[in-house]
């Protein structure tokens, strides 16, 4: 059994994304329903951790408040001023980024949750950890919120590890179904971080995340975009990780791996068109644990990003966290047989061809690595 950390704070659930239906603000012809990024998926995951008994076997890691200094390593002062003003009133922080009153306060705790987990892993208080934070972070840019993300949680924690904690190189493996454009931008000219994003080809942001974006300057070659065709199932993901993601990490040899962990590649997600299952996510987790054990003393931090099906996300999360803890919760995912039996879970020839070309891409960009 591993000592696995969990960050959770009820206040994460109080971030108010407003009156909406899906990603659309309500009104002007849209009947009010629920914003896609609402508390349910996250709260139900926490409830399932409690109900299964797994939560009590985890180490509670207390989030802290991300300071201006932490935030300004990634974001501009102008953007922080804008968020500070909107914190009093609510409003929109950028592109599809609704804020309620007090949302910046909560976003500071969200980024601070990932910061605290990175510290806990580096200090050896836990072997690995899951930061169940909200709002998410991987789309947020230096000067603009995007895709429900206010602060770039993972990137802020990554710079903290590099600048304050003495690590010399780290890697991000973003398996959210959408492109990790914010993390990519934050480390665009930075060779101390290998930023890998596995995402559905051209999903969100539009036209974002092609293989050609490899970083610039000193960071040239250190950004690896791995877009997969819509409809990719478990075997496509496992094959991509086995053939490209794991070899990339083995060549780069990071001292810490941070996973912006979205569950919106799940088969029933309303904002993605991939077909992953709980067993699939658990397998990806195991692969990254094995790499982390080999190169970074097991240091592996997952931080919660997207995932919008409130019925299935809790089981995906439970499967991942029980894998991290190396402790079966004893609770099965009742959706697993339904999802696993969907046609197209096997590796399709067109997916195999994409993976082959992505391996070629890795071979090219990794020539930049010292
Ligand atoms: Zn997403």
mmCIF file of C-alpha atoms and ligand atoms in Angstrom:
data_model
loop_
_atom_site.group_PDB
_atom_site.id
_atom_site.type_symbol
_atom_site.label_atom_id
_atom_site.label_comp_id
_atom_site.label_asym_id
_atom_site.label_seq_id
_atom_site.Cartn_x
_atom_site.Cartn_y
_atom_site.Cartn_z
ATOM 1 C CA UNK A 1 0.000 0.000 0.000
ATOM 2 C CA UNK A 2 1.268 3.452 -0.907
ATOM 3 C CA UNK A 3 0.923 6.607 1.139
ATOM 4 C CA UNK A 4 -1.286 8.506 -1.258
ATOM 5 C CA UNK A 5 -2.232 12.106 -0.564
ATOM 6 C CA UNK A 6 -5.625 13.671 -1.203
ATOM 7 C CA UNK A 7 -6.374 17.372 -1.391
ATOM 8 C CA UNK A 8 -10.016 18.295 -0.960
ATOM 9 C CA UNK A 9 -11.797 21.374 0.307
ATOM 10 C CA UNK A 10 -15.569 21.866 0.336
ATOM 11 C CA UNK A 11 -14.985 25.464 -0.721
ATOM 12 C CA UNK A 12 -13.882 24.231 -4.149
ATOM 13 C CA UNK A 13 -17.556 23.405 -4.668
ATOM 14 C CA UNK A 14 -18.637 26.974 -3.943
ATOM 15 C CA UNK A 15 -17.088 28.395 -7.130
ATOM 16 C CA UNK A 16 -20.212 29.544 -8.988
ATOM 17 C CA UNK A 17 -20.228 29.122 -12.762
ATOM 18 C CA UNK A 18 -23.609 30.771 -13.043
ATOM 19 C CA UNK A 19 -26.864 30.411 -14.817
ATOM 20 C CA UNK A 20 -26.235 28.266 -17.875
ATOM 21 C CA UNK A 21 -27.037 25.157 -19.875
ATOM 22 C CA UNK A 22 -23.890 23.164 -20.679
ATOM 23 C CA UNK A 23 -21.292 25.672 -21.866
ATOM 24 C CA UNK A 24 -23.930 28.293 -22.820
ATOM 25 C CA UNK A 25 -25.006 31.111 -20.541
ATOM 26 C CA UNK A 26 -28.766 30.905 -20.073
ATOM 27 C CA UNK A 27 -31.130 33.475 -21.527
ATOM 28 C CA UNK A 28 -31.573 34.698 -25.103
ATOM 29 C CA UNK A 29 -33.147 31.420 -26.170
ATOM 30 C CA UNK A 30 -31.307 29.084 -23.753
ATOM 31 C CA UNK A 31 -33.398 27.676 -20.911
ATOM 32 C CA UNK A 32 -31.465 27.706 -17.631
ATOM 33 C CA UNK A 33 -30.207 24.250 -16.620
ATOM 34 C CA UNK A 34 -26.710 23.580 -15.247
ATOM 35 C CA UNK A 35 -23.286 24.807 -16.263
ATOM 36 C CA UNK A 36 -21.140 21.921 -17.585
ATOM 37 C CA UNK A 37 -18.450 22.757 -15.024
ATOM 38 C CA UNK A 38 -20.540 22.461 -11.883
ATOM 39 C CA UNK A 39 -19.670 20.848 -8.535
ATOM 40 C CA UNK A 40 -21.444 17.509 -9.097
ATOM 41 C CA UNK A 41 -18.689 15.490 -10.782
ATOM 42 C CA UNK A 42 -16.125 16.490 -8.170
ATOM 43 C CA UNK A 43 -18.391 16.273 -5.134
ATOM 44 C CA UNK A 44 -19.697 12.859 -6.188
ATOM 45 C CA UNK A 45 -16.107 11.630 -6.617
ATOM 46 C CA UNK A 46 -15.335 12.776 -3.069
ATOM 47 C CA UNK A 47 -18.554 11.111 -1.860
ATOM 48 C CA UNK A 48 -17.564 7.851 -3.546
ATOM 49 C CA UNK A 49 -14.106 7.987 -1.959
ATOM 50 C CA UNK A 50 -15.874 8.315 1.393
ATOM 51 C CA UNK A 51 -18.549 5.688 0.718
ATOM 52 C CA UNK A 52 -16.020 3.127 -0.511
ATOM 53 C CA UNK A 53 -13.850 3.586 2.568
ATOM 54 C CA UNK A 54 -10.833 4.547 0.442
ATOM 55 C CA UNK A 55 -10.776 8.162 1.678
ATOM 56 C CA UNK A 56 -9.844 7.139 5.220
ATOM 57 C CA UNK A 57 -6.822 5.227 3.887
ATOM 58 C CA UNK A 58 -5.477 8.334 2.138
ATOM 59 C CA UNK A 59 -3.304 11.036 3.673
ATOM 60 C CA UNK A 60 -5.128 14.358 3.888
ATOM 61 C CA UNK A 61 -2.903 17.043 2.426
ATOM 62 C CA UNK A 62 -3.981 20.549 3.356
ATOM 63 C CA UNK A 63 -4.126 23.016 0.481
ATOM 64 C CA UNK A 64 -2.643 26.462 0.921
ATOM 65 C CA UNK A 65 -3.512 29.753 -0.673
ATOM 66 C CA UNK A 66 -1.507 30.463 -3.828
ATOM 67 C CA UNK A 67 0.213 33.817 -3.254
ATOM 68 C CA UNK A 68 0.596 36.627 -5.769
ATOM 69 C CA UNK A 69 4.216 35.527 -6.119
ATOM 70 C CA UNK A 70 3.135 31.959 -7.015
ATOM 71 C CA UNK A 71 0.547 33.228 -9.502
ATOM 72 C CA UNK A 72 2.804 35.806 -11.154
ATOM 73 C CA UNK A 73 5.308 33.113 -12.162
ATOM 74 C CA UNK A 74 2.754 32.171 -14.819
ATOM 75 C CA UNK A 75 0.211 35.007 -15.106
ATOM 76 C CA UNK A 76 0.553 38.732 -15.810
ATOM 77 C CA UNK A 77 -0.053 41.389 -13.172
ATOM 78 C CA UNK A 78 -2.806 42.855 -15.395
ATOM 79 C CA UNK A 79 -4.659 39.544 -15.416
ATOM 80 C CA UNK A 80 -4.371 39.163 -11.656
ATOM 81 C CA UNK A 81 -5.758 42.703 -11.271
ATOM 82 C CA UNK A 82 -8.670 41.803 -13.531
ATOM 83 C CA UNK A 83 -9.415 38.661 -11.492
ATOM 84 C CA UNK A 84 -9.165 40.674 -8.279
ATOM 85 C CA UNK A 85 -11.781 43.117 -9.565
ATOM 86 C CA UNK A 86 -14.085 40.314 -10.758
ATOM 87 C CA UNK A 87 -13.702 38.555 -7.417
ATOM 88 C CA UNK A 88 -15.972 41.187 -5.889
ATOM 89 C CA UNK A 89 -18.691 41.082 -8.535
ATOM 90 C CA UNK A 90 -18.448 37.895 -10.591
ATOM 91 C CA UNK A 91 -18.219 38.081 -14.371
ATOM 92 C CA UNK A 92 -16.154 36.467 -17.099
ATOM 93 C CA UNK A 93 -12.402 36.041 -16.846
ATOM 94 C CA UNK A 94 -11.880 35.319 -20.540
ATOM 95 C CA UNK A 95 -13.114 32.726 -23.006
ATOM 96 C CA UNK A 96 -15.815 30.492 -21.462
ATOM 97 C CA UNK A 97 -14.559 31.301 -17.954
ATOM 98 C CA UNK A 98 -17.430 32.375 -15.721
ATOM 99 C CA UNK A 99 -16.599 33.611 -12.222
ATOM 100 C CA UNK A 100 -18.868 34.056 -9.254
ATOM 101 C CA UNK A 101 -18.267 36.299 -6.293
ATOM 102 C CA UNK A 102 -15.224 35.023 -4.437
ATOM 103 C CA UNK A 103 -14.076 32.779 -7.281
ATOM 104 C CA UNK A 104 -10.512 34.128 -7.205
ATOM 105 C CA UNK A 105 -10.279 33.241 -3.523
ATOM 106 C CA UNK A 106 -11.316 29.691 -4.405
ATOM 107 C CA UNK A 107 -8.997 29.573 -7.433
ATOM 108 C CA UNK A 108 -6.109 30.489 -5.134
ATOM 109 C CA UNK A 109 -7.009 27.465 -2.984
ATOM 110 C CA UNK A 110 -7.254 25.311 -6.103
ATOM 111 C CA UNK A 111 -3.784 26.264 -7.360
ATOM 112 C CA UNK A 112 -2.644 26.055 -3.744
ATOM 113 C CA UNK A 113 -3.960 22.496 -3.544
ATOM 114 C CA UNK A 114 -1.645 21.419 -6.353
ATOM 115 C CA UNK A 115 1.220 23.409 -4.807
ATOM 116 C CA UNK A 116 0.696 21.673 -1.467
ATOM 117 C CA UNK A 117 0.579 18.235 -3.083
ATOM 118 C CA UNK A 118 3.796 18.897 -5.011
ATOM 119 C CA UNK A 119 5.452 19.926 -1.745
ATOM 120 C CA UNK A 120 4.109 16.858 0.066
ATOM 121 C CA UNK A 121 5.505 14.559 -2.624
ATOM 122 C CA UNK A 122 8.891 16.315 -2.766
ATOM 123 C CA UNK A 123 9.134 16.299 1.045
ATOM 124 C CA UNK A 124 8.330 12.592 1.123
ATOM 125 C CA UNK A 125 5.221 13.078 3.277
ATOM 126 C CA UNK A 126 3.351 11.011 0.710
ATOM 127 C CA UNK A 127 4.465 8.704 -2.106
ATOM 128 C CA UNK A 128 2.095 10.234 -4.657
ATOM 129 C CA UNK A 129 -1.118 12.191 -4.584
ATOM 130 C CA UNK A 130 -4.381 13.355 -6.095
ATOM 131 C CA UNK A 131 -5.417 17.004 -5.818
ATOM 132 C CA UNK A 132 -9.195 16.996 -6.217
ATOM 133 C CA UNK A 133 -9.346 20.708 -6.908
ATOM 134 C CA UNK A 134 -11.735 23.113 -8.624
ATOM 135 C CA UNK A 135 -11.765 25.328 -10.660
ATOM 136 C CA UNK A 136 -9.593 23.502 -13.200
ATOM 137 C CA UNK A 137 -6.462 25.080 -14.682
ATOM 138 C CA UNK A 138 -4.921 23.638 -17.838
ATOM 139 C CA UNK A 139 -6.498 26.070 -20.344
ATOM 140 C CA UNK A 140 -5.694 29.279 -18.438
ATOM 141 C CA UNK A 141 -3.233 31.556 -20.219
ATOM 142 C CA UNK A 142 -0.858 34.191 -18.835
ATOM 143 C CA UNK A 143 -3.285 37.021 -19.508
ATOM 144 C CA UNK A 144 -6.656 35.354 -19.982
ATOM 145 C CA UNK A 145 -8.927 32.743 -18.436
ATOM 146 C CA UNK A 146 -10.112 30.034 -20.787
ATOM 147 C CA UNK A 147 -12.260 26.914 -20.819
ATOM 148 C CA UNK A 148 -13.545 27.215 -17.209
ATOM 149 C CA UNK A 149 -9.926 27.729 -15.985
ATOM 150 C CA UNK A 150 -8.968 30.802 -13.956
ATOM 151 C CA UNK A 151 -5.440 30.033 -12.763
ATOM 152 C CA UNK A 152 -2.994 27.609 -14.377
ATOM 153 C CA UNK A 153 -2.887 25.271 -11.358
ATOM 154 C CA UNK A 154 -0.478 22.652 -12.745
ATOM 155 C CA UNK A 155 1.876 25.173 -14.362
ATOM 156 C CA UNK A 156 2.034 27.274 -11.174
ATOM 157 C CA UNK A 157 2.926 24.156 -9.182
ATOM 158 C CA UNK A 158 5.479 23.139 -11.813
ATOM 159 C CA UNK A 159 7.333 26.460 -11.627
ATOM 160 C CA UNK A 160 7.272 26.196 -7.835
ATOM 161 C CA UNK A 161 8.961 22.784 -8.065
ATOM 162 C CA UNK A 162 11.625 24.165 -10.407
ATOM 163 C CA UNK A 163 12.253 27.598 -8.898
ATOM 164 C CA UNK A 164 11.709 26.957 -5.174
ATOM 165 C CA UNK A 165 12.220 23.256 -4.589
ATOM 166 C CA UNK A 166 15.420 22.618 -6.470
ATOM 167 C CA UNK A 167 14.156 20.222 -9.122
ATOM 168 C CA UNK A 168 15.949 20.569 -12.432
ATOM 169 C CA UNK A 169 13.426 18.975 -14.778
ATOM 170 C CA UNK A 170 9.807 17.926 -14.607
ATOM 171 C CA UNK A 171 7.228 16.498 -16.994
ATOM 172 C CA UNK A 172 3.520 17.039 -17.496
ATOM 173 C CA UNK A 173 1.307 14.313 -18.944
ATOM 174 C CA UNK A 174 -2.073 15.918 -19.629
ATOM 175 C CA UNK A 175 -4.681 13.290 -20.512
ATOM 176 C CA UNK A 176 -7.702 15.576 -20.355
ATOM 177 C CA UNK A 177 -9.572 15.137 -23.654
ATOM 178 C CA UNK A 178 -8.939 18.795 -24.471
ATOM 179 C CA UNK A 179 -5.563 20.300 -25.355
ATOM 180 C CA UNK A 180 -3.451 21.452 -22.394
ATOM 181 C CA UNK A 181 -2.842 24.772 -24.135
ATOM 182 C CA UNK A 182 -2.228 26.753 -20.948
ATOM 183 C CA UNK A 183 0.489 24.432 -19.681
ATOM 184 C CA UNK A 184 2.029 24.407 -23.156
ATOM 185 C CA UNK A 185 2.084 28.226 -23.238
ATOM 186 C CA UNK A 186 3.504 28.551 -19.720
ATOM 187 C CA UNK A 187 6.568 26.419 -20.601
ATOM 188 C CA UNK A 188 6.807 27.342 -24.319
ATOM 189 C CA UNK A 189 10.440 28.490 -24.057
ATOM 190 C CA UNK A 190 11.360 26.352 -21.052
ATOM 191 C CA UNK A 191 13.505 23.209 -21.418
ATOM 192 C CA UNK A 192 13.160 22.346 -17.720
ATOM 193 C CA UNK A 193 9.656 21.027 -18.399
ATOM 194 C CA UNK A 194 8.569 18.449 -20.948
ATOM 195 C CA UNK A 195 4.921 19.239 -21.602
ATOM 196 C CA UNK A 196 3.001 16.319 -23.103
ATOM 197 C CA UNK A 197 -0.667 16.672 -24.016
ATOM 198 C CA UNK A 198 -2.733 13.670 -25.106
ATOM 199 C CA UNK A 199 -5.997 15.030 -26.483
ATOM 200 C CA UNK A 200 -8.737 14.588 -29.024
ATOM 201 C CA UNK A 201 -7.584 16.076 -32.310
ATOM 202 C CA UNK A 202 -8.891 19.641 -32.719
ATOM 203 C CA UNK A 203 -11.483 19.596 -29.948
ATOM 204 C CA UNK A 204 -10.947 22.556 -27.599
ATOM 205 C CA UNK A 205 -9.628 25.166 -27.946
ATOM 206 C CA UNK A 206 -10.454 25.146 -31.674
ATOM 207 C CA UNK A 207 -7.373 24.481 -33.854
ATOM 208 C CA UNK A 208 -5.242 24.090 -30.729
ATOM 209 C CA UNK A 209 -2.746 21.302 -30.071
ATOM 210 C CA UNK A 210 -1.331 20.142 -33.419
ATOM 211 C CA UNK A 211 1.946 18.177 -33.435
ATOM 212 C CA UNK A 212 3.747 21.081 -35.091
ATOM 213 C CA UNK A 213 3.669 23.101 -31.845
ATOM 214 C CA UNK A 214 6.943 21.973 -30.240
ATOM 215 C CA UNK A 215 8.034 25.035 -28.242
ATOM 216 C CA UNK A 216 10.472 27.774 -29.172
ATOM 217 C CA UNK A 217 13.885 29.124 -28.234
ATOM 218 C CA UNK A 218 15.450 27.126 -25.416
ATOM 219 C CA UNK A 219 12.138 25.243 -25.157
ATOM 220 C CA UNK A 220 12.169 24.031 -28.759
ATOM 221 C CA UNK A 221 11.386 20.332 -28.800
ATOM 222 C CA UNK A 222 10.103 20.212 -25.217
ATOM 223 C CA UNK A 223 6.404 20.395 -26.051
ATOM 224 C CA UNK A 224 4.862 17.195 -27.320
ATOM 225 C CA UNK A 225 1.303 17.312 -28.609
ATOM 226 C CA UNK A 226 -0.258 13.903 -29.181
ATOM 227 C CA UNK A 227 -3.672 14.440 -30.810
ATOM 228 C CA UNK A 228 -5.748 11.293 -31.257
ATOM 229 C CA UNK A 229 -8.719 10.897 -33.578
ATOM 230 C CA UNK A 230 -12.210 11.158 -32.101
ATOM 231 C CA UNK A 231 -13.539 7.726 -31.180
ATOM 232 C CA UNK A 232 -10.287 6.439 -29.672
ATOM 233 C CA UNK A 233 -10.950 3.690 -27.129
ATOM 234 C CA UNK A 234 -8.996 2.012 -24.363
ATOM 235 C CA UNK A 235 -6.611 0.054 -26.604
ATOM 236 C CA UNK A 236 -5.757 3.187 -28.603
ATOM 237 C CA UNK A 237 -4.884 5.028 -25.382
ATOM 238 C CA UNK A 238 -2.872 2.125 -23.961
ATOM 239 C CA UNK A 239 -1.004 1.730 -27.208
ATOM 240 C CA UNK A 240 -0.225 5.461 -27.405
ATOM 241 C CA UNK A 241 1.073 5.486 -23.833
ATOM 242 C CA UNK A 242 3.111 2.324 -24.311
ATOM 243 C CA UNK A 243 4.620 3.355 -27.621
ATOM 244 C CA UNK A 244 5.040 7.125 -27.248
ATOM 245 C CA UNK A 245 4.300 8.628 -23.807
ATOM 246 C CA UNK A 246 6.312 6.180 -21.688
ATOM 247 C CA UNK A 247 9.313 6.192 -24.067
ATOM 248 C CA UNK A 248 9.227 10.022 -24.054
ATOM 249 C CA UNK A 249 9.391 10.044 -20.251
ATOM 250 C CA UNK A 250 12.144 7.413 -20.254
ATOM 251 C CA UNK A 251 14.235 9.557 -22.586
ATOM 252 C CA UNK A 252 13.612 12.825 -20.732
ATOM 253 C CA UNK A 253 13.926 11.338 -17.228
ATOM 254 C CA UNK A 254 11.979 13.935 -15.217
ATOM 255 C CA UNK A 255 12.330 14.306 -11.440
ATOM 256 C CA UNK A 256 8.578 14.793 -10.974
ATOM 257 C CA UNK A 257 5.543 13.981 -13.121
ATOM 258 C CA UNK A 258 2.425 16.134 -12.896
ATOM 259 C CA UNK A 259 -0.746 14.871 -14.579
ATOM 260 C CA UNK A 260 -3.464 17.386 -15.417
ATOM 261 C CA UNK A 261 -6.084 14.688 -15.036
ATOM 262 C CA UNK A 262 -9.355 15.138 -16.864
ATOM 263 C CA UNK A 263 -11.905 12.360 -17.107
ATOM 264 C CA UNK A 264 -13.589 13.873 -20.155
ATOM 265 C CA UNK A 265 -11.991 11.239 -22.402
ATOM 266 C CA UNK A 266 -14.504 8.903 -20.708
ATOM 267 C CA UNK A 267 -16.944 7.205 -23.058
ATOM 268 C CA UNK A 268 -20.014 9.008 -21.742
ATOM 269 C CA UNK A 269 -18.611 12.520 -21.486
ATOM 270 C CA UNK A 270 -20.717 15.281 -23.040
ATOM 271 C CA UNK A 271 -17.708 17.454 -23.987
ATOM 272 C CA UNK A 272 -15.466 14.821 -25.567
ATOM 273 C CA UNK A 273 -15.756 12.059 -28.141
ATOM 274 C CA UNK A 274 -13.322 9.449 -26.795
ATOM 275 C CA UNK A 275 -14.212 6.111 -25.225
ATOM 276 C CA UNK A 276 -12.100 5.597 -22.123
ATOM 277 C CA UNK A 277 -13.198 3.512 -19.139
ATOM 278 C CA UNK A 278 -12.239 3.258 -15.486
ATOM 279 C CA UNK A 279 -9.973 0.285 -16.182
ATOM 280 C CA UNK A 280 -8.371 2.280 -18.987
ATOM 281 C CA UNK A 281 -7.618 5.272 -16.753
ATOM 282 C CA UNK A 282 -6.324 2.945 -14.036
ATOM 283 C CA UNK A 283 -3.959 1.338 -16.542
ATOM 284 C CA UNK A 284 -2.582 4.712 -17.636
ATOM 285 C CA UNK A 285 -2.031 5.563 -13.967
ATOM 286 C CA UNK A 286 -0.124 2.319 -13.416
ATOM 287 C CA UNK A 287 2.122 3.010 -16.407
ATOM 288 C CA UNK A 288 3.022 6.471 -15.104
ATOM 289 C CA UNK A 289 3.603 5.081 -11.587
ATOM 290 C CA UNK A 290 6.078 2.611 -13.062
ATOM 291 C CA UNK A 291 7.974 5.366 -14.894
ATOM 292 C CA UNK A 292 7.901 7.577 -11.792
ATOM 293 C CA UNK A 293 9.279 4.715 -9.683
ATOM 294 C CA UNK A 294 12.138 4.307 -12.138
ATOM 295 C CA UNK A 295 13.212 7.929 -12.596
ATOM 296 C CA UNK A 296 11.720 10.154 -9.909
ATOM 297 C CA UNK A 297 11.463 8.171 -6.674
ATOM 298 C CA UNK A 298 7.788 7.635 -7.431
ATOM 299 C CA UNK A 299 6.984 11.368 -7.409
ATOM 300 C CA UNK A 300 3.665 11.603 -9.207
ATOM 301 C CA UNK A 301 0.972 14.243 -8.692
ATOM 302 C CA UNK A 302 -2.411 14.173 -10.398
ATOM 303 C CA UNK A 303 -4.558 17.287 -10.386
ATOM 304 C CA UNK A 304 -8.208 17.256 -11.343
ATOM 305 C CA UNK A 305 -9.165 19.018 -14.583
ATOM 306 C CA UNK A 306 -12.233 18.266 -16.739
ATOM 307 C CA UNK A 307 -14.783 15.461 -16.767
ATOM 308 C CA UNK A 308 -18.458 16.308 -17.074
ATOM 309 C CA UNK A 309 -20.514 13.155 -16.640
ATOM 310 C CA UNK A 310 -21.493 13.155 -12.988
ATOM 311 C CA UNK A 311 -22.522 9.475 -13.104
ATOM 312 C CA UNK A 312 -19.255 8.052 -14.458
ATOM 313 C CA UNK A 313 -16.498 10.492 -13.411
ATOM 314 C CA UNK A 314 -16.600 9.382 -9.736
ATOM 315 C CA UNK A 315 -15.814 5.785 -10.761
ATOM 316 C CA UNK A 316 -13.010 6.859 -13.091
ATOM 317 C CA UNK A 317 -11.554 8.874 -10.210
ATOM 318 C CA UNK A 318 -11.935 6.042 -7.707
ATOM 319 C CA UNK A 319 -10.172 3.662 -10.106
ATOM 320 C CA UNK A 320 -7.265 6.062 -10.539
ATOM 321 C CA UNK A 321 -6.886 6.873 -6.851
ATOM 322 C CA UNK A 322 -7.070 3.240 -5.692
ATOM 323 C CA UNK A 323 -4.334 2.505 -8.246
ATOM 324 C CA UNK A 324 -2.193 5.334 -6.864
ATOM 325 C CA UNK A 325 -2.741 3.965 -3.362
ATOM 326 C CA UNK A 326 -2.196 0.379 -4.503
ATOM 327 C CA UNK A 327 -5.271 -0.407 -2.408
ATOM 328 C CA UNK A 328 -8.440 -1.809 -3.987
ATOM 329 C CA UNK A 329 -11.479 0.016 -2.641
ATOM 330 C CA UNK A 330 -13.553 -3.108 -3.066
ATOM 331 C CA UNK A 331 -16.115 -1.096 -5.010
ATOM 332 C CA UNK A 332 -16.568 -1.995 -8.663
ATOM 333 C CA UNK A 333 -17.445 0.487 -11.418
ATOM 334 C CA UNK A 334 -20.963 -0.605 -12.468
ATOM 335 C CA UNK A 335 -20.530 1.213 -15.790
ATOM 336 C CA UNK A 336 -17.341 -0.653 -16.732
ATOM 337 C CA UNK A 337 -19.026 -3.608 -18.522
ATOM 338 C CA UNK A 338 -21.284 -1.243 -20.479
ATOM 339 C CA UNK A 339 -18.432 0.986 -21.608
ATOM 340 C CA UNK A 340 -15.860 -1.768 -22.166
ATOM 341 C CA UNK A 341 -18.208 -3.599 -24.496
ATOM 342 C CA UNK A 342 -18.776 -0.615 -26.750
ATOM 343 C CA UNK A 343 -17.673 -1.334 -30.292
ATOM 344 C CA UNK A 344 -14.398 0.297 -31.234
ATOM 345 C CA UNK A 345 -12.514 -0.303 -27.981
ATOM 346 C CA UNK A 346 -9.888 -2.291 -29.900
ATOM 347 C CA UNK A 347 -7.041 -0.497 -31.627
ATOM 348 C CA UNK A 348 -8.289 0.520 -35.085
ATOM 349 C CA UNK A 349 -5.921 0.592 -38.084
ATOM 350 C CA UNK A 350 -6.272 4.366 -38.544
ATOM 351 C CA UNK A 351 -5.432 4.896 -34.859
ATOM 352 C CA UNK A 352 -2.387 2.619 -35.119
ATOM 353 C CA UNK A 353 -1.199 4.699 -38.086
ATOM 354 C CA UNK A 354 -1.557 7.916 -36.059
ATOM 355 C CA UNK A 355 0.397 6.388 -33.151
ATOM 356 C CA UNK A 356 3.139 5.273 -35.545
ATOM 357 C CA UNK A 357 3.468 8.815 -36.889
ATOM 358 C CA UNK A 358 3.453 10.258 -33.349
ATOM 359 C CA UNK A 359 6.337 7.929 -32.472
ATOM 360 C CA UNK A 360 8.189 9.331 -35.485
ATOM 361 C CA UNK A 361 7.421 12.814 -34.177
ATOM 362 C CA UNK A 362 8.839 11.911 -30.743
ATOM 363 C CA UNK A 363 11.996 10.595 -32.386
ATOM 364 C CA UNK A 364 12.397 13.922 -34.182
ATOM 365 C CA UNK A 365 11.708 16.308 -31.294
ATOM 366 C CA UNK A 366 13.683 14.309 -28.732
ATOM 367 C CA UNK A 367 16.809 15.021 -30.752
ATOM 368 C CA UNK A 368 16.608 18.490 -29.181
ATOM 369 C CA UNK A 369 16.944 17.060 -25.684
ATOM 370 C CA UNK A 370 20.399 17.382 -24.170
HETATM 371 ZN ZN1 LIG B 1 -11.252 18.946 -20.698
#
